[in-house]
Short mmCIF file of C-alpha atoms and ligand atoms in Angstrom, two decimals:
data_model
loop_
_atom_site.label_atom_id
_atom_site.label_comp_id
_atom_site.label_asym_id
_atom_site.label_seq_id
_atom_site.Cartn_x
_atom_site.Cartn_y
_atom_site.Cartn_z
CA MET P 58 -14.55 8.19 -7.05
CA SER P 59 -11.92 6.39 -9.69
CA ILE P 60 -13.52 3.39 -10.22
CA GLU P 61 -17.04 2.33 -9.42
CA LEU P 62 -18.20 -1.06 -9.47
CA PHE P 63 -22.42 -1.89 -9.15
CA ASN P 64 -24.22 -4.54 -9.26
CA ILE P 65 -21.90 -6.51 -11.68
CA LYS P 66 -23.03 -9.87 -11.95
CA LYS P 67 -20.99 -12.26 -14.53
CA ARG P 68 -21.33 -15.94 -15.24
CA TYR P 69 -19.20 -18.26 -17.49
CA GLY P 70 -21.57 -21.39 -18.43
CA ASN P 71 -23.02 -22.24 -15.94
CA GLN P 72 -20.75 -20.82 -13.06
CA VAL P 73 -21.74 -17.55 -11.51
CA VAL P 74 -18.40 -15.78 -10.94
CA LEU P 75 -19.40 -12.68 -9.82
CA PRO P 76 -23.30 -12.91 -7.83
CA SER P 77 -23.92 -9.07 -7.35
CA LEU P 78 -20.77 -7.41 -7.14
CA SER P 79 -20.26 -3.56 -5.91
CA MET P 80 -17.06 -1.67 -4.94
CA SER P 81 -15.35 1.50 -5.50
CA VAL P 82 -12.09 2.87 -5.26
CA GLY P 83 -11.35 6.92 -4.51
CA SER P 84 -9.08 9.27 -5.93
CA GLY P 85 -5.87 8.44 -4.84
CA GLU P 86 -6.35 5.40 -2.99
CA ILE P 87 -3.77 2.22 -3.31
CA VAL P 88 -5.84 -0.62 -2.66
CA GLY P 89 -5.12 -4.19 -2.46
CA PHE P 90 -7.12 -6.70 -4.11
CA LEU P 91 -7.24 -9.89 -2.58
CA GLY P 92 -8.65 -13.56 -2.39
CA PRO P 93 -7.76 -17.25 -3.19
CA ASN P 94 -7.35 -18.41 -6.48
CA GLY P 95 -10.95 -18.66 -8.80
CA ALA P 96 -12.21 -15.92 -6.36
CA GLY P 97 -13.08 -13.69 -9.37
CA LYS P 98 -10.66 -10.93 -9.32
CA SER P 99 -9.31 -11.10 -12.65
CA THR P 100 -12.53 -11.25 -13.70
CA THR P 101 -13.46 -7.85 -12.01
CA MET P 102 -10.06 -6.38 -12.91
CA LYS P 103 -11.20 -7.33 -16.72
CA ILE P 104 -14.53 -5.79 -16.50
CA ILE P 105 -13.06 -2.66 -14.90
CA THR P 106 -10.61 -2.44 -17.60
CA GLY P 107 -13.21 -3.08 -20.61
CA PHE P 108 -11.89 -6.35 -21.30
CA VAL P 109 -14.82 -8.30 -20.45
CA VAL P 110 -18.26 -7.30 -20.60
CA PRO P 111 -20.99 -8.14 -17.37
CA ASP P 112 -23.93 -9.44 -17.75
CA SER P 113 -25.27 -6.84 -15.98
CA GLY P 114 -24.52 -3.78 -13.35
CA SER P 115 -22.45 -0.66 -14.01
CA VAL P 116 -18.81 0.11 -14.37
CA SER P 117 -17.44 3.64 -14.33
CA VAL P 118 -14.27 4.74 -14.17
CA CYS P 119 -13.36 8.44 -13.15
CA GLY P 120 -16.95 9.21 -13.87
CA VAL P 121 -16.70 7.54 -17.53
CA ASP P 122 -19.36 4.63 -18.16
CA MET P 123 -17.20 1.97 -19.30
CA LEU P 124 -20.22 -0.02 -21.15
CA LYS P 125 -21.53 2.92 -23.19
CA ASN P 126 -18.01 4.67 -23.66
CA PRO P 127 -15.27 2.59 -23.51
CA ILE P 128 -13.02 4.73 -25.49
CA GLU P 129 -12.97 7.46 -23.61
CA ALA P 130 -13.12 5.34 -20.17
CA LYS P 131 -10.01 3.04 -21.37
CA ARG P 132 -7.95 6.30 -21.73
CA ARG P 133 -7.94 6.79 -18.11
CA ILE P 134 -6.60 3.13 -17.19
CA GLY P 135 -3.29 1.74 -17.46
CA TYR P 136 -3.57 -2.43 -16.81
CA LEU P 137 -0.73 -4.91 -16.52
CA PRO P 138 -2.78 -8.17 -17.04
CA GLU P 139 -1.47 -11.48 -14.94
CA HIS P 140 0.35 -13.11 -17.80
CA ASN P 141 1.65 -9.89 -18.91
CA PRO P 142 1.35 -9.58 -22.80
CA LEU P 143 4.41 -8.24 -24.46
CA TYR P 144 6.13 -8.83 -28.03
CA PRO P 145 8.78 -10.89 -27.30
CA ASP P 146 11.03 -10.01 -30.54
CA MET P 147 10.62 -6.41 -30.24
CA TYR P 148 13.55 -4.42 -28.47
CA VAL P 149 12.26 -2.78 -25.27
CA ARG P 150 11.88 1.09 -26.69
CA GLU P 151 10.32 -0.17 -29.61
CA TYR P 152 7.51 -1.76 -27.89
CA LEU P 153 6.98 1.31 -25.97
CA ASP P 154 7.05 3.25 -28.50
CA PHE P 155 4.45 1.34 -30.19
CA VAL P 156 2.15 1.25 -27.20
CA ALA P 157 2.29 5.24 -27.11
CA GLY P 158 1.55 5.19 -30.77
CA VAL P 159 -1.24 3.09 -30.54
CA TYR P 160 -2.48 5.41 -27.99
CA LYS P 161 -1.70 8.82 -30.12
CA ILE P 162 0.44 10.09 -27.80
CA PRO P 163 2.07 13.73 -28.87
CA SER P 164 5.76 14.03 -28.16
CA ARG P 165 6.17 10.30 -28.07
CA ARG P 166 9.58 10.01 -28.39
CA ALA P 167 10.04 12.23 -25.16
CA ARG P 168 7.19 10.42 -22.99
CA VAL P 169 9.09 7.04 -24.10
CA ASP P 170 12.33 7.99 -23.02
CA GLU P 171 10.51 9.47 -19.76
CA VAL P 172 8.68 6.00 -18.80
CA ILE P 173 11.72 4.26 -19.44
CA GLU P 174 13.66 6.23 -16.84
CA GLN P 175 10.53 6.09 -14.27
CA VAL P 176 10.65 2.58 -14.13
CA GLY P 177 14.22 1.56 -13.97
CA LEU P 178 14.85 0.80 -17.44
CA THR P 179 17.37 2.90 -18.96
CA SER P 180 20.02 -0.03 -18.46
CA GLU P 181 18.07 -2.54 -20.37
CA TYR P 182 15.80 -0.26 -23.17
CA LYS P 183 18.59 -1.78 -25.85
CA LYS P 184 17.63 -5.18 -25.16
CA THR P 185 14.87 -7.25 -26.99
CA ILE P 186 11.82 -8.02 -24.51
CA ASN P 187 12.89 -12.15 -24.61
CA SER P 188 16.37 -11.27 -23.13
CA LEU P 189 15.29 -9.47 -20.47
CA SER P 190 14.74 -10.94 -16.64
CA LYS P 191 11.28 -11.62 -15.39
CA GLY P 192 11.93 -8.36 -13.45
CA TYR P 193 12.59 -6.27 -16.36
CA ARG P 194 9.95 -7.77 -18.08
CA GLN P 195 7.53 -6.57 -15.22
CA ARG P 196 8.86 -2.88 -15.50
CA THR P 197 8.24 -3.10 -19.61
CA GLY P 198 4.80 -4.08 -18.78
CA LEU P 199 4.56 -1.44 -16.03
CA ALA P 200 5.71 1.24 -18.38
CA ALA P 201 3.37 0.17 -20.87
CA ALA P 202 0.60 0.69 -18.69
CA ILE P 203 1.33 4.31 -17.54
CA VAL P 204 2.88 5.49 -21.19
CA HIS P 205 -0.31 7.06 -21.69
CA ASN P 206 -0.22 8.70 -18.45
CA PRO P 207 -3.59 7.23 -16.78
CA ASP P 208 -5.08 8.31 -13.64
CA VAL P 209 -6.03 4.31 -12.90
CA LEU P 210 -3.80 1.87 -12.33
CA ILE P 211 -4.93 -1.66 -12.58
CA LEU P 212 -2.18 -4.26 -12.15
CA ASP P 213 -2.99 -8.26 -11.96
CA GLU P 214 -0.45 -9.82 -9.55
CA PRO P 215 2.24 -7.84 -10.55
CA THR P 216 4.89 -9.36 -8.22
CA THR P 217 4.12 -12.92 -9.06
CA GLY P 218 6.94 -15.11 -9.93
CA LEU P 219 9.97 -11.84 -8.93
CA ASP P 220 12.55 -12.77 -6.79
CA PRO P 221 12.68 -10.83 -3.25
CA ASN P 222 14.58 -8.05 -4.80
CA GLN P 223 12.59 -7.93 -7.81
CA ILE P 224 9.26 -8.05 -5.85
CA ILE P 225 10.66 -4.64 -3.30
CA GLU P 226 11.85 -2.74 -6.45
CA ILE P 227 8.22 -3.34 -7.99
CA ARG P 228 6.53 -2.47 -4.84
CA GLU P 229 8.39 0.72 -4.44
CA LEU P 230 7.50 1.48 -8.22
CA ILE P 231 3.80 0.61 -7.53
CA LYS P 232 3.96 3.16 -4.31
CA SER P 233 5.69 5.86 -6.28
CA PHE P 234 2.91 5.66 -8.93
CA GLY P 235 0.13 5.83 -5.96
CA LYS P 236 1.21 9.09 -5.40
CA GLU P 237 -0.32 10.50 -8.24
CA ARG P 238 -2.45 8.02 -9.19
CA THR P 239 -5.14 5.36 -7.94
CA VAL P 240 -3.97 1.80 -7.86
CA LEU P 241 -5.81 -1.44 -7.55
CA PHE P 242 -3.81 -4.29 -7.64
CA SER P 243 -3.97 -7.86 -6.86
CA THR P 244 -1.58 -9.87 -4.58
CA HIS P 245 -1.25 -13.15 -2.33
CA ILE P 246 1.39 -11.68 -0.41
CA MET P 247 -0.04 -10.28 2.46
CA GLN P 248 2.83 -8.10 3.63
CA GLU P 249 2.59 -6.04 0.47
CA VAL P 250 -0.59 -5.43 1.02
CA GLU P 251 0.76 -3.92 4.88
CA ALA P 252 3.82 -2.44 2.75
CA VAL P 253 1.83 -0.73 0.54
CA CYS P 254 -1.81 -0.31 0.76
CA ASP P 255 -4.18 2.58 2.05
CA ARG P 256 -6.98 -0.26 1.93
CA PHE P 257 -7.70 -3.77 1.06
CA ILE P 258 -10.62 -5.49 -0.44
CA ILE P 259 -10.81 -9.66 0.23
CA LEU P 260 -12.88 -11.51 -2.13
CA ASN P 261 -14.41 -15.10 -2.04
CA LYS P 262 -16.51 -16.53 -4.60
CA GLY P 263 -16.84 -13.52 -6.45
CA THR P 264 -18.17 -11.86 -2.83
CA ILE P 265 -16.30 -9.48 -0.97
CA MET P 266 -15.72 -10.67 2.64
CA THR P 267 -14.18 -7.25 4.03
CA ASP P 268 -13.12 -3.80 3.13
CA LYS P 269 -10.93 -2.13 5.26
CA LYS P 270 -8.19 0.39 5.97
CA VAL P 271 -4.63 -1.04 6.56
CA SER P 272 -4.22 1.11 9.08
CA ASP P 273 -7.51 -0.22 11.00
CA ILE P 274 -6.28 -3.38 11.35
CA GLU P 275 -2.80 -4.73 13.44
CA ARG P 276 -0.01 -5.46 11.83
CA GLY P 277 1.14 -8.70 10.88
CA THR P 278 -2.69 -10.08 11.53
CA LEU P 279 -3.70 -9.91 7.53
CA GLU P 280 -2.90 -13.54 6.66
CA ASN P 281 -4.83 -14.48 9.82
CA LEU P 282 -7.97 -12.38 8.71
CA PHE P 283 -7.83 -13.59 5.01
CA ARG P 284 -7.84 -17.34 5.92
CA THR P 285 -10.65 -17.42 8.15
CA LEU P 286 -12.85 -15.10 6.03
CA THR P 287 -11.73 -17.39 2.69
CA LEU P 288 -10.83 -20.94 4.03
CA ASP P 289 -13.11 -23.68 2.36
CA PRO P 290 -14.36 -25.51 5.82
CA ASN P 291 -14.14 -28.86 3.78
CA TYR P 292 -10.51 -28.82 3.57
CA ILE P 293 -9.91 -27.98 7.47
P1 LIG W 597 -9.10 -14.89 -9.65
O1 LIG W 597 -8.08 -14.10 -10.49
O2 LIG W 597 -9.46 -14.58 -8.21
O3 LIG W 597 -7.99 -16.51 -9.37
P2 LIG W 597 -10.27 -15.43 -11.91
O4 LIG W 597 -11.26 -14.07 -12.05
O5 LIG W 597 -9.32 -15.63 -12.72
O6 LIG W 597 -10.26 -15.76 -10.38
O7 LIG W 597 -11.45 -16.87 -12.10
C1 LIG W 597 -12.95 -17.02 -11.25
C2 LIG W 597 -13.39 -17.98 -11.92
O8 LIG W 597 -13.87 -17.72 -13.28
C3 LIG W 597 -12.65 -19.33 -11.65
O9 LIG W 597 -13.60 -20.68 -11.62
C4 LIG W 597 -12.55 -19.37 -13.34
O10 LIG W 597 -11.95 -20.67 -13.60
C5 LIG W 597 -13.59 -18.87 -14.06
N1 LIG W 597 -13.10 -17.95 -15.25
C6 LIG W 597 -11.96 -17.20 -15.70
N2 LIG W 597 -11.91 -16.94 -16.69
C7 LIG W 597 -12.88 -17.67 -17.69
C8 LIG W 597 -13.63 -17.46 -18.61
N3 LIG W 597 -12.83 -16.93 -20.00
N4 LIG W 597 -14.49 -18.98 -19.43
C9 LIG W 597 -14.66 -19.80 -17.83
N5 LIG W 597 -14.31 -19.54 -16.96
C10 LIG W 597 -13.40 -18.46 -16.69
#
């Protein structure tokens, strides 16, 4: 397994966000992580990537325990957080070179050129990050997430706020990454899951409501399934 969570519990103050979460993602799978706002998706992703420590339970990435061996586990992960944290005053190439330096990548210039081409930033890499469109900023975040060639990619709402053309472009990139890597990404676009994923997991109030292969459901039925599993009866 590429990602394994077992009995993860997490609370913030009095609020139990993850009562007891177990899930796994197999090598080479592209899995859509769904759920209403506040379900606990970002918290789960932060636990997988080692940014948040759970209160109890275990988490491993490619067989490496994130809690006991975080540096080794983090080497295997590329992470694009929800609010894509970039340095706006840096040039695209300068930023990617900086990230590659943090990972101590050998032949770093060549690797940076490679990812610039891979994510379609060739026309933009000489610009500063704050002068990029949101779509190109997402590409820069994706490039930073893959520069160290991780086995596992965790993408938190990578297409939110993009226009329809940009959404399709980022989706294509996710699909191409998924050919060689394991990808777990969150989204609110059901169509995206049907177009890109092998499997989807729906989370509600920190609990997995369903975990299915996309091929096991009829096309176009995911939205209804989502609503049935996550609608708050108080608001019907
Ligand atoms: P999702 O990604 O599914 O929208 P989150 O994991 O962001 O859900 O949030 C789950 C719940 O945990 C929300 O109620 C949110 O307000 C709360 N939460 C998330 N991060 C923190 C934090 N750092 N401190 C306190 N509460 C938090």
